[in-house]
């Protein structure tokens, strides 16, 4: 029994969740008012309110005012959907982000980072 317990303990310690991904964005829900102010016809996505300087999103070319509509081809309809998708991606993985900037659709590649140590 003791060996079996030790085996399970070692197995449990060996199986750890991979670190969650991080982009370095502050986002909010895309409202009709924001879409109208931006002059875009997109009705679903997340509005990028801020991009942390030097973050993966910054290095990939995402700017405040962009609207993210998909990640690796998967539709993003709200901030929680974005958070969930990014949390499933391991740091170092390259992703394709489709966004709207003004009236243009753009695709950018971002190398997902690890959250900063001081992030909550």
Tab-separated table of C-alpha atoms in Angstrom:
chain	number	residue	atom	x	y	z
A	1	UNK	CA	0.000	0.000	0.000
A	2	UNK	CA	2.825	2.361	0.850
A	3	UNK	CA	4.452	1.888	-2.567
A	4	UNK	CA	1.139	2.465	-4.303
A	5	UNK	CA	0.626	5.718	-2.374
A	6	UNK	CA	4.136	6.868	-3.246
A	7	UNK	CA	3.501	6.008	-6.911
A	8	UNK	CA	0.342	8.109	-6.984
A	9	UNK	CA	2.065	10.985	-5.184
A	10	UNK	CA	4.916	11.019	-7.698
A	11	UNK	CA	2.430	10.764	-10.573
A	12	UNK	CA	0.409	13.638	-9.154
A	13	UNK	CA	3.505	15.817	-8.803
A	14	UNK	CA	4.593	15.008	-12.358
A	15	UNK	CA	1.262	15.980	-13.886
A	16	UNK	CA	0.958	19.732	-13.609
A	17	UNK	CA	-1.143	22.060	-15.667
A	18	UNK	CA	0.862	23.897	-18.309
A	19	UNK	CA	1.286	27.613	-17.651
A	20	UNK	CA	-1.493	29.787	-19.012
A	21	UNK	CA	-0.818	32.160	-21.877
A	22	UNK	CA	-0.779	35.948	-21.626
A	23	UNK	CA	-1.088	38.680	-24.259
A	24	UNK	CA	-0.830	41.898	-22.223
A	25	UNK	CA	-4.167	43.437	-23.191
A	26	UNK	CA	-6.948	45.269	-21.419
A	27	UNK	CA	-10.190	44.559	-23.267
A	28	UNK	CA	-13.874	45.292	-22.907
A	29	UNK	CA	-17.052	44.183	-24.583
A	30	UNK	CA	-17.705	45.698	-27.992
A	31	UNK	CA	-20.886	47.730	-27.615
A	32	UNK	CA	-22.899	49.261	-30.471
A	33	UNK	CA	-21.768	52.688	-29.213
A	34	UNK	CA	-18.081	51.757	-29.443
A	35	UNK	CA	-18.577	50.216	-32.894
A	36	UNK	CA	-20.347	53.368	-34.094
A	37	UNK	CA	-17.625	55.607	-32.645
A	38	UNK	CA	-14.971	53.511	-34.424
A	39	UNK	CA	-16.977	53.527	-37.645
A	40	UNK	CA	-16.910	49.747	-38.006
A	41	UNK	CA	-19.619	47.319	-38.980
A	42	UNK	CA	-18.388	44.516	-36.746
A	43	UNK	CA	-20.955	43.570	-34.119
A	44	UNK	CA	-19.028	40.858	-32.255
A	45	UNK	CA	-15.557	40.902	-30.828
A	46	UNK	CA	-13.645	42.567	-28.028
A	47	UNK	CA	-12.503	46.161	-27.937
A	48	UNK	CA	-8.830	46.626	-27.022
A	49	UNK	CA	-8.802	49.424	-24.448
A	50	UNK	CA	-5.050	49.244	-23.740
A	51	UNK	CA	-1.928	47.302	-24.700
A	52	UNK	CA	0.861	46.888	-22.174
A	53	UNK	CA	4.160	48.218	-23.541
A	54	UNK	CA	6.538	45.409	-24.481
A	55	UNK	CA	3.858	42.728	-24.098
A	56	UNK	CA	3.312	39.952	-26.660
A	57	UNK	CA	0.323	41.865	-28.076
A	58	UNK	CA	2.427	45.033	-28.387
A	59	UNK	CA	5.224	43.135	-30.127
A	60	UNK	CA	2.671	41.524	-32.455
A	61	UNK	CA	1.262	44.889	-33.524
A	62	UNK	CA	-2.040	45.053	-31.611
A	63	UNK	CA	-3.024	48.634	-30.739
A	64	UNK	CA	-5.499	50.256	-28.387
A	65	UNK	CA	-8.698	50.822	-30.380
A	66	UNK	CA	-8.453	47.537	-32.304
A	67	UNK	CA	-11.309	45.036	-32.187
A	68	UNK	CA	-10.277	41.375	-31.891
A	69	UNK	CA	-12.727	39.094	-33.698
A	70	UNK	CA	-10.912	35.728	-33.767
A	71	UNK	CA	-7.970	33.754	-32.420
A	72	UNK	CA	-6.608	30.997	-34.666
A	73	UNK	CA	-9.863	31.127	-36.617
A	74	UNK	CA	-12.075	30.733	-33.518
A	75	UNK	CA	-14.628	33.510	-33.139
A	76	UNK	CA	-14.196	35.719	-30.068
A	77	UNK	CA	-17.444	37.342	-28.999
A	78	UNK	CA	-16.665	38.718	-25.538
A	79	UNK	CA	-13.786	39.311	-23.097
A	80	UNK	CA	-14.408	36.052	-21.227
A	81	UNK	CA	-14.146	34.031	-24.458
A	82	UNK	CA	-10.804	35.712	-25.193
A	83	UNK	CA	-9.536	35.041	-21.667
A	84	UNK	CA	-10.553	31.377	-21.865
A	85	UNK	CA	-8.928	30.819	-25.250
A	86	UNK	CA	-5.667	32.526	-24.291
A	87	UNK	CA	-5.499	30.616	-20.990
A	88	UNK	CA	-5.458	27.332	-22.959
A	89	UNK	CA	-2.395	28.352	-24.981
A	90	UNK	CA	1.112	27.622	-23.724
A	91	UNK	CA	3.637	30.455	-23.626
A	92	UNK	CA	5.833	30.482	-26.711
A	93	UNK	CA	3.028	29.353	-29.021
A	94	UNK	CA	2.442	31.532	-32.077
A	95	UNK	CA	-1.194	32.436	-32.739
A	96	UNK	CA	-3.026	34.264	-35.504
A	97	UNK	CA	-5.264	37.090	-34.329
A	98	UNK	CA	-7.843	38.616	-36.666
A	99	UNK	CA	-8.743	42.153	-35.754
A	100	UNK	CA	-10.391	45.241	-37.153
A	101	UNK	CA	-8.513	48.521	-37.148
A	102	UNK	CA	-10.683	51.299	-38.452
A	103	UNK	CA	-12.408	49.899	-41.518
A	104	UNK	CA	-9.711	47.344	-42.297
A	105	UNK	CA	-9.443	43.725	-41.233
A	106	UNK	CA	-5.919	42.666	-40.295
A	107	UNK	CA	-4.294	39.411	-39.301
A	108	UNK	CA	-1.350	39.570	-36.917
A	109	UNK	CA	0.835	36.854	-35.418
A	110	UNK	CA	1.557	36.935	-31.721
A	111	UNK	CA	3.913	34.745	-29.737
A	112	UNK	CA	1.961	34.112	-26.532
A	113	UNK	CA	3.844	35.010	-23.359
A	114	UNK	CA	3.772	33.893	-19.752
A	115	UNK	CA	2.011	36.173	-17.281
A	116	UNK	CA	4.356	38.503	-15.393
A	117	UNK	CA	5.230	37.240	-11.914
A	118	UNK	CA	3.475	40.203	-10.287
A	119	UNK	CA	0.207	39.638	-12.231
A	120	UNK	CA	-2.763	38.743	-10.065
